[in-house]
Structure formats: C-alpha cells, structure tokens
Tab-separated table of C-alpha atoms in Angstrom:
chain	number	residue	atom	x	y	z
A	1	MET	CA	-82.000	11.840	108.720
A	2	ARG	CA	-82.278	9.768	111.716
A	3	PHE	CA	-79.029	8.130	110.870
A	4	ARG	CA	-77.543	11.438	110.704
A	5	LEU	CA	-78.868	12.617	113.754
A	6	SER	CA	-77.542	9.185	115.492
A	7	ILE	CA	-74.207	10.118	114.673
A	8	LEU	CA	-74.300	13.814	115.939
A	9	LEU	CA	-75.963	12.679	119.167
A	10	THR	CA	-73.322	9.780	119.519
A	11	ALA	CA	-70.477	12.189	118.822
A	12	VAL	CA	-71.841	14.809	121.712
A	13	ALA	CA	-72.547	12.150	124.025
A	14	ALA	CA	-68.912	10.896	123.699
A	15	PHE	CA	-67.703	14.491	124.150
A	16	GLY	CA	-69.947	14.966	127.433
A	17	THR	CA	-68.533	11.950	128.976
A	18	GLY	CA	-64.760	12.189	128.195
A	19	VAL	CA	-64.517	9.491	125.604
A	20	ARG	CA	-61.423	10.061	123.649
A	21	ALA	CA	-60.945	8.610	120.230
A	22	GLN	CA	-57.809	6.336	120.329
A	23	GLU	CA	-56.406	7.991	116.802
A	24	PRO	CA	-55.978	10.838	115.764
A	25	GLU	CA	-56.359	13.115	118.895
A	26	ILE	CA	-59.596	15.207	118.928
A	27	TYR	CA	-57.918	18.131	117.972
A	28	GLU	CA	-56.508	16.492	114.648
A	29	LEU	CA	-60.473	16.361	113.833
A	30	PRO	CA	-62.568	18.857	112.214
A	31	PRO	CA	-63.010	21.538	112.920
A	32	VAL	CA	-59.595	22.395	114.398
A	33	ASN	CA	-57.377	20.279	112.258
A	34	TYR	CA	-53.795	20.963	113.945
A	35	SER	CA	-51.728	19.677	111.903
A	36	THR	CA	-52.828	20.184	108.763
A	37	THR	CA	-54.156	23.812	109.523
A	38	LYS	CA	-51.357	26.349	108.781
A	39	PRO	CA	-50.582	28.703	111.616
A	40	HIS	CA	-50.519	32.289	112.346
A	41	ASP	CA	-48.134	32.708	114.425
A	42	ALA	CA	-44.712	34.479	115.337
A	43	VAL	CA	-42.583	32.168	113.736
A	44	THR	CA	-44.460	31.704	110.246
A	45	ARG	CA	-43.964	35.767	110.746
A	46	LEU	CA	-40.693	35.167	111.320
A	47	GLN	CA	-39.787	32.610	108.625
A	48	MET	CA	-41.597	34.840	106.106
A	49	ALA	CA	-39.313	37.917	106.749
A	50	LEU	CA	-36.136	35.489	106.940
A	51	VAL	CA	-36.613	34.319	103.437
A	52	SER	CA	-37.417	37.659	102.199
A	53	GLY	CA	-34.031	38.882	103.334
A	54	GLU	CA	-35.599	41.263	105.611
A	55	LEU	CA	-34.376	39.469	108.630
A	56	LYS	CA	-31.186	37.519	108.960
A	57	LEU	CA	-29.845	34.997	111.626
A	58	GLY	CA	-26.141	34.252	111.379
A	59	GLY	CA	-22.860	33.382	113.134
A	60	THR	CA	-22.670	30.815	116.006
A	61	ASP	CA	-25.524	29.083	117.509
A	62	ARG	CA	-24.975	31.233	120.394
A	63	GLU	CA	-25.355	34.490	118.143
A	64	ALA	CA	-28.073	32.811	116.302
A	65	VAL	CA	-30.247	32.177	119.344
A	66	GLN	CA	-29.577	36.277	120.755
A	67	SER	CA	-30.990	37.157	117.697
A	68	LEU	CA	-33.863	35.124	117.616
A	69	LEU	CA	-34.817	36.537	121.362
A	70	ARG	CA	-34.045	39.877	120.207
A	71	ILE	CA	-36.247	39.261	116.788
A	72	LEU	CA	-39.239	37.993	119.372
A	73	HIS	CA	-38.766	39.973	121.813
A	74	ILE	CA	-37.953	37.805	124.366
A	75	PRO	CA	-35.590	38.787	127.256
A	76	ALA	CA	-32.449	37.005	127.887
A	77	ALA	CA	-33.099	37.587	131.811
A	78	SER	CA	-36.186	35.017	131.318
A	79	GLN	CA	-33.734	31.890	131.229
A	80	MET	CA	-34.861	28.851	133.111
A	81	LEU	CA	-32.225	25.965	132.781
A	82	VAL	CA	-33.091	21.996	132.819
A	83	PHE	CA	-30.666	19.305	133.490
A	84	SER	CA	-32.824	16.549	133.540
A	85	LYS	CA	-32.962	14.188	130.241
A	86	THR	CA	-36.185	15.153	129.570
A	87	SER	CA	-36.541	16.780	125.949
A	88	PHE	CA	-36.187	14.997	122.391
A	89	GLN	CA	-32.283	16.117	122.689
A	90	LYS	CA	-31.914	14.357	126.072
A	91	ASP	CA	-28.625	12.939	124.805
A	92	ALA	CA	-27.276	16.669	124.470
A	93	ILE	CA	-28.570	17.410	128.295
A	94	SER	CA	-26.890	16.876	131.532
A	95	PRO	CA	-26.262	18.533	134.764
A	96	MET	CA	-22.832	19.993	133.112
A	97	HIS	CA	-24.852	21.068	129.764
A	98	PRO	CA	-28.244	21.913	130.653
A	99	ARG	CA	-31.100	23.032	128.152
A	100	ALA	CA	-31.934	26.538	128.441
A	101	LEU	CA	-35.588	28.086	128.028
A	102	TYR	CA	-36.734	31.341	127.584
A	103	TYR	CA	-40.236	33.167	126.856
A	104	SER	CA	-42.357	35.800	126.106
A	105	ASP	CA	-46.329	36.107	126.546
A	106	ASP	CA	-46.365	34.242	123.431
A	107	CYS	CA	-43.645	32.516	122.486
A	108	TYR	CA	-41.010	30.343	123.715
A	109	VAL	CA	-37.200	28.977	122.928
A	110	GLY	CA	-35.126	26.066	123.969
A	111	TRP	CA	-31.891	25.554	123.397
A	112	VAL	CA	-28.878	23.211	124.120
A	113	PRO	CA	-25.560	24.710	123.042
A	114	GLY	CA	-24.246	22.853	120.391
A	115	GLY	CA	-27.540	21.541	119.543
A	116	LEU	CA	-31.006	22.373	118.002
A	117	VAL	CA	-33.063	25.243	118.837
A	118	GLU	CA	-36.846	24.804	119.647
A	119	VAL	CA	-39.570	27.243	119.046
A	120	THR	CA	-42.952	27.115	120.307
A	121	ALA	CA	-45.615	29.769	118.973
A	122	ILE	CA	-49.004	30.414	120.626
A	123	ASP	CA	-51.476	30.449	117.601
A	124	PRO	CA	-54.742	32.046	118.937
A	125	SER	CA	-56.841	29.150	117.425
A	126	LEU	CA	-54.604	25.925	117.428
A	127	GLY	CA	-52.840	26.707	120.865
A	128	PRO	CA	-48.538	26.105	121.101
A	129	VAL	CA	-47.117	25.106	117.419
A	130	PHE	CA	-43.990	23.538	117.672
A	131	TYR	CA	-40.811	24.144	115.508
A	132	SER	CA	-37.210	23.365	115.496
A	133	PHE	CA	-34.263	24.372	113.461
A	134	ASP	CA	-30.355	23.858	113.241
A	135	PRO	CA	-28.339	27.163	114.345
A	136	ARG	CA	-25.560	25.646	113.209
A	137	GLY	CA	-23.501	26.794	109.830
A	138	PHE	CA	-25.813	29.855	109.079
A	139	SER	CA	-24.393	32.869	107.117
A	140	GLU	CA	-25.622	35.931	105.480
A	141	LYS	CA	-26.720	33.366	102.244
A	142	HIS	CA	-27.726	30.801	104.502
A	143	SER	CA	-31.134	31.474	106.368
A	144	PRO	CA	-32.402	28.566	108.953
A	145	THR	CA	-35.715	26.940	108.288
A	146	PHE	CA	-38.266	26.238	110.837
A	147	THR	CA	-39.339	22.742	110.608
A	148	ARG	CA	-42.842	21.956	112.829
A	149	GLY	CA	-41.738	19.531	114.958
A	150	GLU	CA	-43.772	15.976	115.107
A	151	ASP	CA	-41.429	14.721	117.641
A	152	CYS	CA	-42.567	17.238	120.125
A	153	MET	CA	-46.246	16.122	119.558
A	154	ARG	CA	-45.196	12.725	121.237
A	155	CYS	CA	-45.100	14.464	124.868
A	156	HIS	CA	-46.841	17.843	124.248
A	157	GLY	CA	-49.803	16.364	122.352
A	158	GLY	CA	-51.689	14.945	124.811
A	159	THR	CA	-49.626	12.673	126.834
A	160	PHE	CA	-49.058	14.725	129.816
A	161	VAL	CA	-51.897	17.238	129.285
A	162	PRO	CA	-54.629	15.197	128.030
A	163	GLY	CA	-56.617	16.484	124.896
A	164	ILE	CA	-54.789	19.185	124.086
A	165	PRO	CA	-51.609	20.610	122.326
A	166	ALA	CA	-49.932	21.854	125.615
A	167	VAL	CA	-46.667	23.688	126.851
A	168	PHE	CA	-45.969	22.238	130.298
A	169	ALA	CA	-43.109	21.551	132.711
A	170	ARG	CA	-42.202	18.531	134.802
A	171	SER	CA	-40.675	17.990	138.080
A	172	LEU	CA	-38.917	14.864	138.700
A	173	TYR	CA	-36.265	13.001	140.543
A	174	ALA	CA	-33.020	13.167	138.397
A	175	ALA	CA	-29.851	11.379	138.997
A	176	ALA	CA	-26.436	12.958	138.600
A	177	ASP	CA	-26.359	12.256	135.332
A	178	GLY	CA	-29.322	14.136	134.337
A	179	GLU	CA	-31.225	10.673	133.846
A	180	PRO	CA	-34.845	10.483	135.360
A	181	ILE	CA	-35.735	8.205	138.126
A	182	PHE	CA	-38.968	7.319	136.406
A	183	ARG	CA	-40.120	4.729	139.594
A	184	GLU	CA	-40.037	7.886	141.844
A	185	GLY	CA	-42.899	9.495	140.073
A	186	SER	CA	-43.156	12.832	138.360
A	187	GLU	CA	-45.342	16.145	138.596
A	188	VAL	CA	-46.813	18.389	135.880
A	189	ALA	CA	-46.110	21.293	137.548
A	190	THR	CA	-48.753	24.020	137.268
A	191	GLU	CA	-49.195	27.184	139.719
A	192	GLN	CA	-51.114	24.740	141.887
A	193	THR	CA	-48.286	22.730	142.606
A	194	PRO	CA	-47.163	22.779	145.952
A	195	PHE	CA	-43.639	24.945	146.450
A	196	SER	CA	-42.100	21.737	147.893
A	197	GLU	CA	-42.805	19.561	145.069
A	198	ARG	CA	-41.658	22.328	141.916
A	199	TRP	CA	-38.429	21.617	139.613
A	200	GLY	CA	-37.047	18.279	139.948
A	201	GLY	CA	-34.821	18.130	137.526
A	202	TRP	CA	-34.357	22.185	137.230
A	203	TYR	CA	-31.590	24.719	138.365
A	204	VAL	CA	-33.273	27.576	140.455
A	205	THR	CA	-31.270	30.483	141.628
A	206	GLY	CA	-33.076	32.762	143.933
A	207	LEU	CA	-33.691	33.603	147.864
A	208	TYR	CA	-36.917	32.646	149.295
A	209	GLY	CA	-36.066	31.798	152.925
A	210	ASN	CA	-36.747	28.794	154.984
A	211	ASN	CA	-38.493	26.473	152.021
A	212	THR	CA	-37.229	23.980	150.121
A	213	HIS	CA	-38.152	22.707	146.457
A	214	ARG	CA	-36.365	19.723	144.450
A	215	GLY	CA	-34.397	22.115	142.159
A	216	ASN	CA	-30.448	21.872	142.508
A	217	VAL	CA	-30.275	18.494	143.927
A	218	PHE	CA	-29.224	14.906	142.297
A	219	ALA	CA	-31.202	11.939	143.588
A	220	GLU	CA	-30.217	8.308	143.819
A	221	GLU	CA	-31.537	5.073	145.192
A	222	VAL	CA	-29.900	3.063	147.228
A	223	ASP	CA	-31.289	-0.302	148.426
A	224	GLY	CA	-34.472	0.326	146.760
A	225	HIS	CA	-34.907	3.851	148.817
A	226	LEU	CA	-34.957	6.938	147.114
A	227	VAL	CA	-32.040	9.602	148.597
A	228	PHE	CA	-32.683	13.166	148.134
A	229	ASP	CA	-31.735	16.208	150.226
A	230	PRO	CA	-33.991	19.262	149.054
A	231	ALA	CA	-32.253	21.345	151.686
A	232	ARG	CA	-29.224	21.099	149.534
A	233	GLY	CA	-30.722	22.898	146.842
A	234	ALA	CA	-32.338	25.685	148.981
A	235	ASN	CA	-31.488	29.809	148.144
A	236	VAL	CA	-28.733	28.860	145.712
A	237	THR	CA	-27.467	31.954	143.688
A	238	ASN	CA	-24.695	30.846	141.726
A	239	LEU	CA	-24.580	27.676	139.472
A	240	SER	CA	-20.601	27.800	138.464
A	241	ALA	CA	-20.420	24.881	140.869
A	242	PHE	CA	-22.506	22.833	138.618
A	243	PHE	CA	-21.396	24.295	135.171
A	244	ASP	CA	-19.867	26.752	133.006
A	245	THR	CA	-22.128	29.291	133.093
A	246	ARG	CA	-20.455	31.439	130.469
A	247	ASP	CA	-21.709	29.076	127.354
A	248	TYR	CA	-25.322	30.440	128.409
A	249	LEU	CA	-26.761	34.113	127.828
A	250	ALA	CA	-27.474	34.396	131.316
A	251	ALA	CA	-25.804	33.266	134.389
A	252	GLY	CA	-28.932	31.543	136.280
A	253	SER	CA	-31.888	29.985	136.002
A	254	ASP	CA	-34.065	32.760	137.951
A	255	ILE	CA	-36.910	31.788	140.593
A	256	VAL	CA	-39.411	34.779	139.621
A	257	SER	CA	-39.212	33.526	135.823
A	258	LEU	CA	-39.944	29.592	136.949
A	259	LEU	CA	-42.897	31.107	138.864
A	260	VAL	CA	-44.337	33.166	135.986
A	261	PHE	CA	-43.772	30.778	133.517
A	262	GLU	CA	-45.898	28.096	135.449
A	263	HIS	CA	-48.502	30.578	136.011
A	264	GLN	CA	-48.418	31.405	132.219
A	265	ILE	CA	-48.821	27.723	131.077
A	266	THR	CA	-51.419	26.966	133.203
A	267	VAL	CA	-53.529	29.937	131.967
A	268	GLN	CA	-52.542	29.073	128.342
A	269	ASN	CA	-53.167	25.615	128.434
A	270	THR	CA	-56.628	26.663	129.715
A	271	LEU	CA	-57.323	28.617	127.019
A	272	THR	CA	-56.437	26.279	124.284
A	273	ARG	CA	-58.831	23.685	126.159
A	274	ALA	CA	-61.660	26.223	125.965
A	275	GLU	CA	-60.793	27.346	122.293
A	276	ILE	CA	-60.775	23.860	121.069
A	277	ASN	CA	-63.764	22.175	123.253
A	278	CYS	CA	-66.167	25.428	122.266
A	279	ARG	CA	-65.004	25.406	118.232
A	280	ARG	CA	-65.963	21.727	118.449
A	281	MET	CA	-69.407	22.370	120.018
A	282	LEU	CA	-70.082	25.117	117.686
A	283	SER	CA	-69.290	22.836	114.692
A	284	TYR	CA	-71.634	20.104	116.484
A	285	GLN	CA	-74.208	23.158	116.737
A	286	ASP	CA	-74.037	23.462	113.028
A	287	GLY	CA	-74.356	20.128	112.126
A	288	LEU	CA	-76.971	19.359	114.254
A	289	LYS	CA	-78.951	22.589	113.045
A	290	ASN	CA	-78.722	21.508	109.446
A	291	VAL	CA	-80.109	18.115	110.393
A	292	LEU	CA	-82.811	19.331	112.408
A	293	ASP	CA	-83.660	22.335	110.410
A	294	THR	CA	-83.661	24.484	113.747
A	295	LYS	CA	-83.684	28.278	113.283
A	296	PRO	CA	-82.346	30.768	115.708
A	297	ASP	CA	-84.903	32.433	117.980
A	298	ALA	CA	-84.969	35.145	120.520
A	299	SER	CA	-83.708	33.107	123.535
A	300	GLY	CA	-80.813	32.059	121.429
A	301	ASP	CA	-79.264	35.743	121.129
A	302	ASP	CA	-75.752	34.309	121.882
A	303	GLY	CA	-76.291	32.001	119.276
A	304	LEU	CA	-76.313	28.868	121.311
A	305	LEU	CA	-79.061	26.852	120.536
A	306	PHE	CA	-78.671	23.526	122.745
A	307	ASP	CA	-78.190	22.809	126.588
A	308	SER	CA	-75.300	20.365	125.582
A	309	VAL	CA	-73.547	23.449	123.633
A	310	ARG	CA	-74.137	25.813	126.550
A	311	GLY	CA	-73.172	23.415	128.944
A	312	VAL	CA	-69.355	23.065	127.362
A	313	PHE	CA	-69.518	26.859	126.995
A	314	ASP	CA	-70.352	27.222	130.686
A	315	HIS	CA	-68.165	24.838	132.040
A	316	SER	CA	-64.993	26.523	129.707
A	317	ALA	CA	-66.119	29.955	131.115
A	318	GLU	CA	-65.541	28.817	134.714
A	319	ASN	CA	-62.212	27.157	133.796
A	320	VAL	CA	-60.938	30.272	132.099
A	321	THR	CA	-62.002	32.720	134.894
A	322	ASP	CA	-60.497	30.190	137.564
A	323	ALA	CA	-57.196	30.270	135.680
A	324	LEU	CA	-57.490	34.204	135.114
A	325	LEU	CA	-57.782	34.838	138.527
A	326	CYS	CA	-55.224	32.532	139.804
A	327	LYS	CA	-57.997	30.222	142.087
A	328	ASP	CA	-56.347	27.351	143.584
A	329	GLU	CA	-52.452	28.854	143.574
A	330	ALA	CA	-50.484	27.211	145.571
A	331	PRO	CA	-49.185	29.293	148.836
A	332	LEU	CA	-45.443	31.053	148.238
A	333	PRO	CA	-42.623	31.444	150.727
A	334	GLU	CA	-43.112	34.985	152.804
A	335	THR	CA	-40.145	36.472	150.673
A	336	ILE	CA	-38.788	35.758	147.262
A	337	GLN	CA	-36.254	37.433	145.618
A	338	GLY	CA	-35.135	36.932	142.183
A	339	LEU	CA	-31.425	37.500	140.664
A	340	ALA	CA	-31.244	38.026	137.108
A	341	GLY	CA	-33.395	41.297	136.679
A	342	PHE	CA	-36.350	39.170	134.975
A	343	ALA	CA	-39.210	40.972	136.843
A	344	GLU	CA	-38.210	44.494	135.846
A	345	GLU	CA	-37.979	42.894	132.005
A	346	PHE	CA	-41.396	40.926	132.593
A	347	ALA	CA	-43.070	44.419	133.476
A	348	LYS	CA	-41.709	46.545	130.353
A	349	GLY	CA	-44.739	47.509	128.398
A	350	ALA	CA	-47.543	46.164	130.408
A	351	PRO	CA	-51.010	47.907	129.852
A	352	ARG	CA	-51.237	49.923	133.195
A	353	ALA	CA	-54.462	51.911	134.665
A	354	LYS	CA	-54.515	55.636	135.041
A	355	ASP	CA	-52.987	55.295	138.758
A	356	GLY	CA	-50.052	53.388	137.578
A	357	GLY	CA	-51.265	49.336	138.507
A	358	SER	CA	-50.670	46.485	135.758
A	359	LEU	CA	-51.632	42.685	136.101
A	360	LYS	CA	-48.018	42.367	135.723
A	361	ASP	CA	-46.917	43.936	139.018
A	362	LEU	CA	-45.458	41.521	141.162
A	363	ARG	CA	-46.131	40.605	144.777
A	364	LEU	CA	-43.539	37.883	145.602
A	365	SER	CA	-45.103	37.439	149.190
A	366	ARG	CA	-47.640	34.177	149.610
A	367	HIS	CA	-48.880	34.955	145.962
A	368	LEU	CA	-46.999	35.694	142.868
A	369	PHE	CA	-49.361	38.870	141.852
A	370	LYS	CA	-50.234	41.956	143.233
A	371	ASN	CA	-53.035	41.689	141.507
A	372	ARG	CA	-54.705	38.249	140.759
A	373	CYS	CA	-55.884	38.534	136.855
A	374	SER	CA	-53.696	37.064	134.659
A	375	TYR	CA	-52.092	39.410	132.003
A	376	LEU	CA	-53.091	36.732	129.256
A	377	ILE	CA	-56.568	38.487	129.351
A	378	TYR	CA	-54.912	40.977	126.958
A	379	SER	CA	-53.290	37.723	124.709
A	380	ASP	CA	-54.254	37.174	121.041
A	381	SER	CA	-55.344	33.747	122.691
A	382	PHE	CA	-57.936	35.109	124.697
A	383	ARG	CA	-59.430	37.354	122.554
A	384	ALA	CA	-59.983	34.916	119.683
A	385	LEU	CA	-62.177	33.188	121.990
A	386	PRO	CA	-65.474	32.486	120.826
A	387	GLN	CA	-67.955	35.595	121.685
A	388	PRO	CA	-70.317	33.742	123.409
A	389	LEU	CA	-67.545	32.164	125.447
A	390	LYS	CA	-65.872	35.610	126.393
A	391	ARG	CA	-69.406	37.354	127.098
A	392	ARG	CA	-69.547	34.469	129.804
A	393	ILE	CA	-65.857	34.933	130.828
A	394	TYR	CA	-66.661	38.886	131.483
A	395	ALA	CA	-69.742	38.211	133.185
A	396	ARG	CA	-68.052	36.059	135.853
A	397	LEU	CA	-65.204	38.378	136.310
A	398	ARG	CA	-67.592	41.085	136.532
A	399	ASN	CA	-69.507	38.993	139.436
A	400	ALA	CA	-66.114	37.872	141.272
A	401	LEU	CA	-64.781	41.762	141.019
A	402	ASP	CA	-68.267	43.088	142.278
A	403	PRO	CA	-67.536	45.702	145.176
A	404	ASP	CA	-70.353	45.001	147.252
A	405	ASP	CA	-71.493	41.254	146.603
A	406	PRO	CA	-68.545	39.381	145.131
A	407	ASP	CA	-68.819	35.665	143.625
A	408	PRO	CA	-68.102	34.049	146.913
A	409	ARG	CA	-65.901	31.374	144.424
A	410	TYR	CA	-63.501	33.769	144.758
A	411	SER	CA	-63.538	34.858	148.376
A	412	TYR	CA	-59.657	34.775	148.409
A	413	ILE	CA	-59.448	38.101	146.368
A	414	ALA	CA	-59.901	40.767	149.275
A	415	GLY	CA	-61.829	44.101	148.735
A	416	GLN	CA	-59.170	46.171	148.041
A	417	GLU	CA	-57.631	43.793	145.500
A	418	ARG	CA	-60.890	43.372	143.719
A	419	ARG	CA	-61.201	46.977	143.098
A	420	ARG	CA	-57.328	47.532	142.052
A	421	ILE	CA	-58.183	44.986	139.730
A	422	ALA	CA	-61.535	45.905	138.475
A	423	ALA	CA	-60.015	49.333	138.115
A	424	ILE	CA	-57.168	48.092	136.018
A	425	LEU	CA	-59.355	46.261	133.772
A	426	ARG	CA	-61.690	49.086	133.276
A	427	ASP	CA	-58.453	51.304	132.202
A	428	THR	CA	-56.959	48.836	129.934
A	429	ASP	CA	-59.533	46.267	128.636
A	430	PRO	CA	-62.619	47.939	126.911
A	431	ASP	CA	-64.242	44.420	126.852
A	432	PHE	CA	-64.190	44.238	130.368
A	433	SER	CA	-67.077	46.996	130.788
A	434	GLY	CA	-68.512	46.501	127.079
A	435	LEU	CA	-68.931	43.028	126.269
A	436	ARG	CA	-72.073	41.955	127.387
C-alpha cells in the first residue's frame, strides 16, 4: 500500500508543480486518452450522415466547402484570411492564395482553394478534435472521409498552448512570399494581446480610425533590421489589390470576425484546460480513496475530499470565471466597423433576456462586447464541466455580479453592465440562480 500511495503522491506533486511528462502529453494519459477516445462532436455526426446518404457533398471544392458550412451552420461571413505559410498546407499558401478560415461557436473550417479542407470540432470532454479531407473529385456516389489529423497535433497539441489540444492564432512578420520571418518573433494572439500586435500574416478588412495592427503588411529584413510599416495596412476595405477575391466565399477578412474569434479561442482553451485538469484530479482522488479506503463525509458534500483536489478546482474556477468575464481584455479602438455582415450573422439565434439583451450583443468600442460575459457559458463544453467545478464558477459569477458588494477582482465591470449581465443570465441560464 505504501508503494501505491507513493506513486499517487508523486503524481499529484508533479501535477502541482507543472512538471510534464516528455512523452506522451498529459491529455494522452488516462483518464482523458485524447487520441484513442472516440469523439462526440459535429464531425462524427456529419460523417455518419454522409455514410448513410442523408447528407451529400459534391461538385467543386468550393461547392463542397459551401455545402459543409451550410451543414455545420457556419456563416461564410465569418471568413478570415491568412497569408503566412503557417499551416500544414503551407506550400499552397501565399499572399496571392491565402488560407480561408470560417467558424461557428463550436466548429472551425479551414480551406485553401485547390487543397484540403480542415475541420476542427469541439468535443465537450476532449476539447478541439482535428480532421481533414480532400474535397476534390466528390460525386453523389463518392462521399468524403474525414480523417483525424495527427499532423495538426504537431502545433495544436501543446507546442504553442502548453498542456492541452488547442485552437490558436499566431501573429508574426511574414515576407512578400508569405514565409514567416521567425527571427523577429511571433505572438499567440488572444483577446489580451494588444491591438497593435495582432494579425501579422493575416488580411484584415474594416475601419477603426487612427490605429494600426500588423495585418495586410509584408515585412523584410534589410541589413539585419526589420522593415515593416503597419500604417500601410490600416483601414483596408478591399483586398482585390492583393489577390483575386472571387476565388473565395466572401470578399474580405472581417475585423469583427477576427476579434470574436480571438475571444472565442481564449475562452475555449480555458475550458479545455479546466476540463482536463479537473478530470485528472478526480481520477487521482478515486485512486487515492481506494488506497486509503477513504469514505466521503459531510464536509465533502461536493465530492472533493482532499485539499490538493480542491485547490485545482478552485484555481480552475478562477481561470474560467476570468475568461468568461473578459478579464484583462486588451483595449480596442474607439470605433470599429466591420464590412462583411458578420455581426448580424453572429447574433442570430442568441439566447436573449426578457428585455432583449444578449451575451452576443457587440459594443465595438474600447471593448468587444456590450455585456462582458462570454456566450460560451451556453456551450456544451461549459455544460460538460464537472459539477463541483461549475458550482464554483457560478458562485464566483454571482459574487462578481453582486449588485451591492461585487468581487473587486472584476471591478472593471461597472454597475449598470453588471446588472445587465446578471439579468441576462437569470433569464437564459437556469444554473446561474439554481446551481449551488
């Protein structure tokens, strides 16, 4: 028993100090078993429908992508365009031939015209699961096969966002041929990234006043010095000077879509990390209970029996609450105007309070949302979190939004906004008031 207990205590000590096994990644170990666990996501359901003949994809690759977006309820207006060679299809990408990205609340599609289609679907327990398929040569008799992508995990499996499978965006300096200039560094962009440091290697369309970012501009090194003028990429409304936009499903790379995307992946990665960490600690607790023959007692009414386990749950709850409430969001320009109709598409079907308010209402001035609590609180990823974790998150949310004595950690949310968010949650999320 002492030997088994030693193993368990060593495991939790490594967990607490951030020590990671070299091989495999922690999410590949029990209880998560990422690569060997069958996902339950939009693509697995889509594949079943295609095999049964209920759904069909056919025609050109463009038509196949259009059909795929329609089936997955992803608006073409969400289109974002990347011209840096930073995908596993990098040889097909250039400023004249960018990679297009589209997304909904729980699914992402990448497409290089003439190349493969990449699909990332969010599984509530595993996080993002990566697939690809070849859209060329489809017919009514030849349906696609979605292959789970091991190549994707080289970057998305912990390289840039440690410890979890993750969806992420990079901002870097790219030359006129799309090749990244890695010597000049790069950023993993989140909603905390300063506006001026975003979108290097991306196209960006929209209006935002006297502000600059890294999009729409090529870089070069001259005599060992970086030459890069961000002002040349500001307030671009037409990309036809860069490439033939007729090859794509939309004409632009909408700044509002880009901003929502970065918010969404920030929150989604936080949910994935919380899910994986807390599942691991519950598994650790089960093992330790068996070794110690520990029985639940009245003080452990949430099922968490050990301080080490409760500590991880408390820390995860704080991280998720911070992400939901957009803590440390980087300031945005005073006025932002998108051009692709994405804002209207994004708001469709959003849960709304009795007064019409929604967590998808955009502000687009200084910060992204009018009501700074993420709409991903409605997502399957959030709902699937372990109950002890959700109880902690909702308790923190109620404290943060208390009308009389709010948590000072969230003092950046003023009284009127707090009241709006609380009203929306009371009207649209029964657990906000009911889960204790």
